[in-house]
Amino acid sequence: MNKIVRFIDGFVFVAATLAIAGVFYEGMTLQWFPIVGVLIMCMDYSFLCATFFHLFKDRKSKWIGVHVISLIALIVAIAMKVMKIPYPAITLVIWYFYIWFLYGTINVNGVLECSNR
C-alpha cells in the first residue's frame, strides 16, 4: 500500500505542476489549449484518489487533519459543480497551489523518511 500511495503522491505532484504550467502558458499566449484541460482533469482526479488513499493510510498520523480538509474541499467543489455555482478565478488558483504545495510537501516528507531509515 505504501508504494502505491507514494506513486500516486508523485503523480499528483507532477500533474499539478503540469496543470499550473499549462494554465500559466495559456495566460501568456492568450490561447486555449485542449491539453491543459486534460492536465487539470488528471490533477483533480488523481488528487481525489490520493485523498481517499491517505484517509485510510494516514488515519493515525499527523497528516490526517490535512487530508480531512482536502476531503471537505473536494465535497464543496463537487457540490458547487453539481449546483452549477461558478468558481471565482482566485479559488481555482488557490486550489491548484494547495494541491501543488501539499503534495510537494508530502513527497519531500516521504523522501526524508526514507533517507532516515
XYZ file of C-alpha atoms in Angstrom:
117
model
C 0.000 0.000 0.000
C 2.855 2.399 0.796
C 4.353 2.005 -2.688
C 1.007 2.676 -4.347
C 0.419 5.769 -2.222
C 3.933 7.069 -2.894
C 3.417 6.593 -6.633
C 0.064 8.407 -6.511
C 1.626 11.225 -4.462
C 4.319 11.681 -7.086
C 1.753 11.543 -9.875
C -0.441 14.179 -8.189
C 2.545 16.486 -7.778
C 3.658 16.089 -11.399
C 0.069 16.515 -12.644
C -0.360 19.671 -10.542
C 2.952 21.053 -11.799
C 1.984 20.445 -15.428
C -1.521 21.862 -14.911
C -0.154 25.045 -13.313
C 2.427 25.395 -16.067
C -0.256 24.843 -18.713
C -2.601 27.443 -17.240
C 0.301 29.884 -16.954
C 1.277 29.267 -20.582
C -2.315 29.787 -21.707
C -2.335 33.106 -19.905
C 0.928 34.119 -21.529
C -0.244 33.294 -25.058
C -3.915 34.207 -24.519
C -4.953 30.968 -26.239
C -6.852 27.896 -25.131
C -5.034 24.579 -25.485
C -7.144 21.405 -25.081
C -4.265 19.528 -23.428
C -4.444 21.897 -20.436
C -7.968 20.712 -19.683
C -6.713 17.129 -19.747
C -3.864 18.062 -17.383
C -6.304 19.720 -14.990
C -8.571 16.666 -15.036
C -5.589 14.393 -14.348
C -4.627 16.612 -11.416
C -8.154 16.751 -9.983
C -8.962 13.060 -10.288
C -5.585 11.910 -9.020
C -5.987 14.330 -6.082
C -9.378 12.769 -5.359
C -7.918 9.245 -5.394
C -4.890 10.252 -3.338
C -7.078 11.899 -0.718
C -9.098 8.712 -0.232
C -5.951 6.578 -0.045
C -4.436 8.933 2.529
C -7.584 8.983 4.656
C -7.137 5.241 5.136
C -3.345 5.122 5.268
C -2.715 8.159 7.495
C -5.661 7.817 9.878
C -3.290 7.657 12.872
C -0.678 10.151 11.703
C -0.199 13.890 11.972
C -1.346 14.299 8.344
C -4.950 13.202 8.888
C -6.169 16.755 9.537
C -4.810 17.966 6.219
C -6.481 15.104 4.372
C -9.797 15.786 6.102
C -9.525 19.422 4.948
C -8.810 18.134 1.437
C -11.898 15.913 1.599
C -14.051 18.850 2.731
C -12.653 20.988 -0.102
C -13.456 18.210 -2.575
C -17.007 17.887 -1.277
C -17.530 21.651 -1.542
C -16.076 21.726 -5.073
C -18.252 18.830 -6.234
C -21.330 20.401 -4.639
C -20.606 23.708 -6.388
C -20.199 21.870 -9.685
C -23.459 19.941 -9.251
C -25.366 23.102 -8.269
C -23.759 24.948 -11.207
C -22.266 27.644 -8.988
C -19.357 29.254 -10.870
C -15.948 29.169 -9.243
C -14.267 32.551 -8.773
C -10.879 32.665 -10.524
C -8.978 33.101 -7.265
C -10.411 29.846 -5.866
C -9.002 27.947 -8.838
C -5.582 29.499 -8.248
C -5.771 28.594 -4.553
C -6.943 25.062 -5.467
C -4.061 24.442 -7.877
C -1.417 25.746 -5.489
C -2.944 23.983 -2.467
C -2.617 20.670 -4.275
C 0.863 21.530 -5.543
C 2.248 22.603 -2.163
C 0.523 19.799 -0.247
C 1.825 17.017 -2.460
C 5.222 18.645 -2.790
C 5.439 18.611 0.996
C 4.170 15.040 1.220
C 6.748 13.890 -1.349
C 9.606 15.686 0.392
C 8.484 14.266 3.736
C 8.403 10.772 2.207
C 11.917 11.151 0.826
C 13.199 12.388 4.171
C 11.563 9.459 5.992
C 13.150 7.004 3.567
C 16.579 8.591 3.933
C 16.373 8.422 7.761
C 15.818 4.651 7.752
